[in-house]
CSV table of C-alpha atoms in Angstrom, one decimal:
chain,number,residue,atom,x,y,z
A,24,UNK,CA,16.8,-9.4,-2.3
A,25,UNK,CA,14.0,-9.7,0.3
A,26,UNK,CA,10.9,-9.3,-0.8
A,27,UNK,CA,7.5,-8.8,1.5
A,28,UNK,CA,3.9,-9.2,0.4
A,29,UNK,CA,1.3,-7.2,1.7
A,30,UNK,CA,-2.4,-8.3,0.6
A,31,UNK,CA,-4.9,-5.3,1.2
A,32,UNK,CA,-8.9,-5.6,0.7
A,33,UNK,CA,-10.5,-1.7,1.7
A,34,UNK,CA,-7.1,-1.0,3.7
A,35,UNK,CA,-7.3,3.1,2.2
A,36,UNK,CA,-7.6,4.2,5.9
A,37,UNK,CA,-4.5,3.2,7.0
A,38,UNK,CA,-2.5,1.7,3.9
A,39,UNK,CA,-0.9,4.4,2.9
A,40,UNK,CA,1.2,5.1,6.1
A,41,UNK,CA,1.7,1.1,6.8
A,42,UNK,CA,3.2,0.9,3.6
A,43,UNK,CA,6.0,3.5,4.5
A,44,UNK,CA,6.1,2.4,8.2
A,45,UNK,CA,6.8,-0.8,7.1
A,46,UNK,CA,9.9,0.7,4.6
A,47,UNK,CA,11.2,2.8,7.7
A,48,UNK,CA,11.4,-0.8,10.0
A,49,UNK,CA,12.6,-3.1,7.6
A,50,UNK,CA,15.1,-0.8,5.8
A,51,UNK,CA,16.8,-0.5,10.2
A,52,UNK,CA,18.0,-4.4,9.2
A,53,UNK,CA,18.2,-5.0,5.4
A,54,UNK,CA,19.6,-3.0,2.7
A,55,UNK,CA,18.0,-4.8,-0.3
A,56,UNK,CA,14.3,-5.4,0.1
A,57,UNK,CA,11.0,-4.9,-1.9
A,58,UNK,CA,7.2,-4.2,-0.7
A,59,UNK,CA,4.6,-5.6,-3.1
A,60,UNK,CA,1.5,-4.3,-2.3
A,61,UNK,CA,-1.4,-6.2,-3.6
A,62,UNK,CA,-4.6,-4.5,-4.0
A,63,UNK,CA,-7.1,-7.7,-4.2
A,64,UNK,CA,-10.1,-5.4,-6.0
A,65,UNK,CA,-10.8,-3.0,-2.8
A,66,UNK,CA,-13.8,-0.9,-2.8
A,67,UNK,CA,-12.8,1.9,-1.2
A,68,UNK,CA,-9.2,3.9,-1.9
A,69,UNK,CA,-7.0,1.7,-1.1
A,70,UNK,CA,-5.1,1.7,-4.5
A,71,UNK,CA,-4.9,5.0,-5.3
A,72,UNK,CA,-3.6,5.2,-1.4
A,73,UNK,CA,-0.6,2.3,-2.0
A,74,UNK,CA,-0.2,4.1,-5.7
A,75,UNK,CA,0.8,7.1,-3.8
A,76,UNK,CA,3.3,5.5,-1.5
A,77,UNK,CA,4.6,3.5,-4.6
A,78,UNK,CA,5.3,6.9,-6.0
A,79,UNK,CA,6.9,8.3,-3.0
A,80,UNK,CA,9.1,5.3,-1.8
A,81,UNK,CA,11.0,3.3,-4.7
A,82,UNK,CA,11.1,0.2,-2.3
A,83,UNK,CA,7.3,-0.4,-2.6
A,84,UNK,CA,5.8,-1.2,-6.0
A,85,UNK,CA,1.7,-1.9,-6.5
A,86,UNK,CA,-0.2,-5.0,-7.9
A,87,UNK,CA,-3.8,-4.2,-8.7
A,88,UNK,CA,-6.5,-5.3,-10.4
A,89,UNK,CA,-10.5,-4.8,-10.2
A,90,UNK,CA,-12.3,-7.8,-8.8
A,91,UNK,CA,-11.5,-9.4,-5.3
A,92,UNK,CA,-9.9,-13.0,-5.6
A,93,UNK,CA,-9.6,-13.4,-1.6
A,94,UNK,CA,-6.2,-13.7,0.5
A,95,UNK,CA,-5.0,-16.2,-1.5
A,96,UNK,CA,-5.2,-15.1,-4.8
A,97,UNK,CA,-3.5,-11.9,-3.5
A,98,UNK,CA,-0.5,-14.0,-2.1
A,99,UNK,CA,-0.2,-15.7,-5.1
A,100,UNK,CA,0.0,-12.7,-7.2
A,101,UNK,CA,2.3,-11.1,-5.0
A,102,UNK,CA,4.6,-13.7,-5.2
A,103,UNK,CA,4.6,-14.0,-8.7
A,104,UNK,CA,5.7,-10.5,-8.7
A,105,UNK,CA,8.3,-10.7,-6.0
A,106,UNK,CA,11.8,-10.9,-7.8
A,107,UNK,CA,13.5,-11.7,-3.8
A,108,UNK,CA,15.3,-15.0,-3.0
A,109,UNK,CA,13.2,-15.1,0.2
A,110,UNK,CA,9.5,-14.0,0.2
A,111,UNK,CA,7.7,-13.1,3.3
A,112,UNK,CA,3.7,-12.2,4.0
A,113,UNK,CA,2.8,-9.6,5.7
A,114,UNK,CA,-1.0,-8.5,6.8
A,115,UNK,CA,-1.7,-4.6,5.7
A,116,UNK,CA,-3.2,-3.8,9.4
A,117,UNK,CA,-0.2,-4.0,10.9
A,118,UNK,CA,-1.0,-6.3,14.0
A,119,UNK,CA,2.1,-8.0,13.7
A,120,UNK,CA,5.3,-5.4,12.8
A,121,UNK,CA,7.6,-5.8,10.3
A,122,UNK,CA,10.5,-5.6,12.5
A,123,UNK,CA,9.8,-9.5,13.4
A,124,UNK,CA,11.5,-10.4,10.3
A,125,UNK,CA,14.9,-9.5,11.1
A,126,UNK,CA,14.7,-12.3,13.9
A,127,UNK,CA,13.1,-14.3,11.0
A,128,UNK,CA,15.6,-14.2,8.9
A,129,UNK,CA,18.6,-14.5,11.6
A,130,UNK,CA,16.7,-17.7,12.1
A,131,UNK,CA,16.0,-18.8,9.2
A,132,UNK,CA,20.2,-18.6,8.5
A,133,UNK,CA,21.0,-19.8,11.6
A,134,UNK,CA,19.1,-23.0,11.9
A,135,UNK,CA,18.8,-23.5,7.5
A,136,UNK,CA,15.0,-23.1,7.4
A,137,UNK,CA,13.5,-23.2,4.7
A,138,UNK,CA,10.5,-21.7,6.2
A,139,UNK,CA,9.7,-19.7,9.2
A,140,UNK,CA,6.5,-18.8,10.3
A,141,UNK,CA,5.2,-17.0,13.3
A,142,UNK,CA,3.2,-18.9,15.9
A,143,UNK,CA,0.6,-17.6,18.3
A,144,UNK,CA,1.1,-20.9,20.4
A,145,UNK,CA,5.0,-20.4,20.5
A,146,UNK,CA,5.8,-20.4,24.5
A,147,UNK,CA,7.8,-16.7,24.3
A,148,UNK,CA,4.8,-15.5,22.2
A,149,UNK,CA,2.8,-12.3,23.8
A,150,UNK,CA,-0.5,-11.5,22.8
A,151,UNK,CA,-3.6,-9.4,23.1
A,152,UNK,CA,-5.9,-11.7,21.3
A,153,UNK,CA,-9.9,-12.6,21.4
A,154,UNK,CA,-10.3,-16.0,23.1
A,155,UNK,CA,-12.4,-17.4,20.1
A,156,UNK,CA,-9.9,-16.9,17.9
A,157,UNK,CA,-7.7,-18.7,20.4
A,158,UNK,CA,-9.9,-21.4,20.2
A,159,UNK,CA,-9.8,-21.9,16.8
A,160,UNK,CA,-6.4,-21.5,16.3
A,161,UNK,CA,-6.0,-24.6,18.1
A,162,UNK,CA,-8.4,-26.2,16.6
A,163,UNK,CA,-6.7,-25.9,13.1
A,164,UNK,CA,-3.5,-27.2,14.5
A,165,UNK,CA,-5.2,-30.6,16.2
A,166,UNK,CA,-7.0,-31.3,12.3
A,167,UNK,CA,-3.6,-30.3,10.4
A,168,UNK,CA,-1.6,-32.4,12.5
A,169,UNK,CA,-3.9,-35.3,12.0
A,170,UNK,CA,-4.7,-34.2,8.6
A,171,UNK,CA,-0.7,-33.8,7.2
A,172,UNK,CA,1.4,-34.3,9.8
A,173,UNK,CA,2.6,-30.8,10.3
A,174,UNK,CA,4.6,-30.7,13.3
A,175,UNK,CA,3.8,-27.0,13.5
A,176,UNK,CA,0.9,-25.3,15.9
A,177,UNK,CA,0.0,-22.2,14.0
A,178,UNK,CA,-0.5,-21.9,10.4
A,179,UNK,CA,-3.0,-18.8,10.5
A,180,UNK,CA,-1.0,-16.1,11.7
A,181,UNK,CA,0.0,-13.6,9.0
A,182,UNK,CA,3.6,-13.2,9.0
A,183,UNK,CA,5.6,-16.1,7.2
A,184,UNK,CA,8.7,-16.2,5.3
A,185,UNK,CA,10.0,-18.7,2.2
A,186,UNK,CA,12.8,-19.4,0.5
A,187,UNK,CA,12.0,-17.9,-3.1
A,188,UNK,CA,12.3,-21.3,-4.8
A,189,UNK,CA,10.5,-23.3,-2.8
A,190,UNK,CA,7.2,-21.1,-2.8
A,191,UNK,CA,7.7,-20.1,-6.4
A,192,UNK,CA,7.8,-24.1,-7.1
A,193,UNK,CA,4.3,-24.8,-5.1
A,194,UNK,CA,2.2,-21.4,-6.0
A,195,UNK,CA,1.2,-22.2,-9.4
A,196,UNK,CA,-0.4,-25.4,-8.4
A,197,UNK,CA,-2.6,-23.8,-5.1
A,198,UNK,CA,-5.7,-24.6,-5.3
A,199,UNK,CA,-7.3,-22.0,-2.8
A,200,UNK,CA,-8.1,-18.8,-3.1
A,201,UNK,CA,-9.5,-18.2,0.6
A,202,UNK,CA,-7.8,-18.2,4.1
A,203,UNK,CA,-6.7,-21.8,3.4
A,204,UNK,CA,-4.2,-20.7,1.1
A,205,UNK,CA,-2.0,-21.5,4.5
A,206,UNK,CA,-2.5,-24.2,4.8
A,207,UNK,CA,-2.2,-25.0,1.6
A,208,UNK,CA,1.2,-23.9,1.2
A,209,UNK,CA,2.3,-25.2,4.6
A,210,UNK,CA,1.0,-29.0,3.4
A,211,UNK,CA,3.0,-28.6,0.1
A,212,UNK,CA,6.2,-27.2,1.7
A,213,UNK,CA,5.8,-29.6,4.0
A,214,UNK,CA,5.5,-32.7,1.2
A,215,UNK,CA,8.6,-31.4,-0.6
A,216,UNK,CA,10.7,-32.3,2.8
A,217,UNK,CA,11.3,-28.4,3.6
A,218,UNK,CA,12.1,-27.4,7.0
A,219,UNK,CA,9.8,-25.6,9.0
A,220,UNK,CA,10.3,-23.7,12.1
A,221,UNK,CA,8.2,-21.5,14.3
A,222,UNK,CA,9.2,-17.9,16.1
A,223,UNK,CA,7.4,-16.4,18.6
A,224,UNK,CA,5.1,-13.1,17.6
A,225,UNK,CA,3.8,-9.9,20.0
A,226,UNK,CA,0.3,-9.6,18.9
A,227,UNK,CA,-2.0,-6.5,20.1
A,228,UNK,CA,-5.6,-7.1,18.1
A,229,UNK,CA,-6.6,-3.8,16.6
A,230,UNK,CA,-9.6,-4.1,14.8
A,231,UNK,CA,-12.8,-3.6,16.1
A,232,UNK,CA,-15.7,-6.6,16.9
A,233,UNK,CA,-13.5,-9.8,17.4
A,234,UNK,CA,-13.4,-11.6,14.5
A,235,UNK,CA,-12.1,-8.5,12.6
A,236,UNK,CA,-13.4,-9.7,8.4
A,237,UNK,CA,-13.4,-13.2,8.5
A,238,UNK,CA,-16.8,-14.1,9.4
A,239,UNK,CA,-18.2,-17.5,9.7
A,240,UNK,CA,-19.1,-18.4,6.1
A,241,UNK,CA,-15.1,-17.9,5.8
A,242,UNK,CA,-14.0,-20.3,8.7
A,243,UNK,CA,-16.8,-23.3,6.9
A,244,UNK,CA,-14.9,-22.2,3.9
A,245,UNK,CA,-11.6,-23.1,5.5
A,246,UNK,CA,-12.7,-26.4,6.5
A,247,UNK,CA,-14.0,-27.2,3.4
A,248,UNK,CA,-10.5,-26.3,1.5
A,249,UNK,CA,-8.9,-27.9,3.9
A,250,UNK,CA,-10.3,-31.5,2.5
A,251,UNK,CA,-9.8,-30.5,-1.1
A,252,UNK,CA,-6.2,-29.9,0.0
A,253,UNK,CA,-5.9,-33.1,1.9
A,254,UNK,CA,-6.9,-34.9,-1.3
A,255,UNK,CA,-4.0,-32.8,-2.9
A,256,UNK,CA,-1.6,-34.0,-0.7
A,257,UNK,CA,-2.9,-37.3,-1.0
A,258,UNK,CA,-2.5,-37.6,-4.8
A,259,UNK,CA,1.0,-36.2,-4.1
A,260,UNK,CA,2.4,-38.9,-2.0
A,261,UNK,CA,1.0,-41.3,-4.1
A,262,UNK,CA,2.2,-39.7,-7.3
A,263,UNK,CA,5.3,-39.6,-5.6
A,264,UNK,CA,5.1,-43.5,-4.5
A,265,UNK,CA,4.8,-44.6,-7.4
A,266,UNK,CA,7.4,-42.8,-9.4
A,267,UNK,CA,9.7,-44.5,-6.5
A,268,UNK,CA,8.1,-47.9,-7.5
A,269,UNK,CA,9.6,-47.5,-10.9
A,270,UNK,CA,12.7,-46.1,-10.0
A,271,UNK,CA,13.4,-49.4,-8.0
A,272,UNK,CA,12.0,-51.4,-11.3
């Protein structure tokens, strides 16, 4: 089974028909696949709007709860829900469409990935994207590379997919909650030797004022994860350094 997780904070505007748009694609190019909405404490309608498409499409199925835990937190309780042997993310706005996973997962068979991620910096990528962002973007990749030695130039952009038991292995031990969650699980996939590969994405930038929700406090936020992970990662290899010491003993 396939399973695809869609975090959505005050999406009731436009979750409901996402949620079966996204059934319609992804049912052209798989015939066993799951939707798991996550409802990360929304304000607004948003739950009773992916309840309803639960109840008219048995291919999506609702996580909810009450109080917003950030991106994060709604990845991770997605995939704890997901009962696929790959798991892919999604974002609820539908920037990037579902039907990129069916050259995901032709990918991900025909070069054994363990991961595949889309990249806004991929050469065949096309995009309708603010510049800052942009900027950023690259940003994140020149610290990551330095950082963990990710050989990959985009870890932002929402629409990944994982091999079930690699993700369901690292997700109990994340650490972030935020937009670092990424990262996070990039670093950690990364550490466990998986392979990694990036596809090109078509982008168009729909919501309104440029930075869409994410707002400075959440890109300081980022940075500041992004140390607290490093010293993850450190304690990792050096965990993992020393178990080899012994094994040679």
């Amino acid at each position: 089974m396939f399973s695809i997780v869609m975090p959505a904070y005050n999406e009731g505007e436009h979750i409901y028909e996402n949620l079966l748009k996204t059934n319609e694609i992804v049912s052209s190019f798989c015939d066993d696949f799951e939707i798991v909405c996550v409802n990360d404490g929304s304000s607004d309608n948003t739950e009773e709007q992916a309840k309803k498409a639960s109840e008219d499409c048995p291919n999506i199925k609702l996580v909810t709860y009450a109080k917003n835990g950030g991106k994060g937190y709604a990845i991770k309780q997605g995939v704890e829900a997901s009962k696929g042997d790959r798991i892919a993310f999604l974002d609820a706005d539908l920037d990037l469409s579902p039907d990129h996973f069916e050259d995901f997962l032709s990918h991900m068979d025909s070069e054994k990935a363990d991961v595949v991620i889309g990249s806004k910096m991929h050469k065949e990528s096309k995009l309708d994207y603010p510049f800052l962002r942009k900027f950023i973007s690259f940003g994140y990749y020149v610290m990551l590379r330095v950082l963990f030695r990710l050989k990959v130039h985009d870890t932002q952009t929402g629409i990944k997919i994982y091999k079930a038991d690699i993700l369901k292995e690292i997700v109990p031990g994340v650490i972030t909650k935020g937009f670092a969650y990424d990262i996070e699980l990039l670093a950690c996939a990364n550490e466990t030797g998986a392979k990694i590969i990036e596809r090109p994405i078509r982008l168009v930038f729909t919501r309104e004022g440029g930075f869409s929700r994410i707002r400075f406090k959440d890109i300081w936020q980022v940075f500041k994860d992004t140390f607290k992970i490093k010293r993850k990662i450190r304690k990792i290899r050096k965990e993992r350094k020393t178990a080899a010491s012994k094994k040679d003993l």
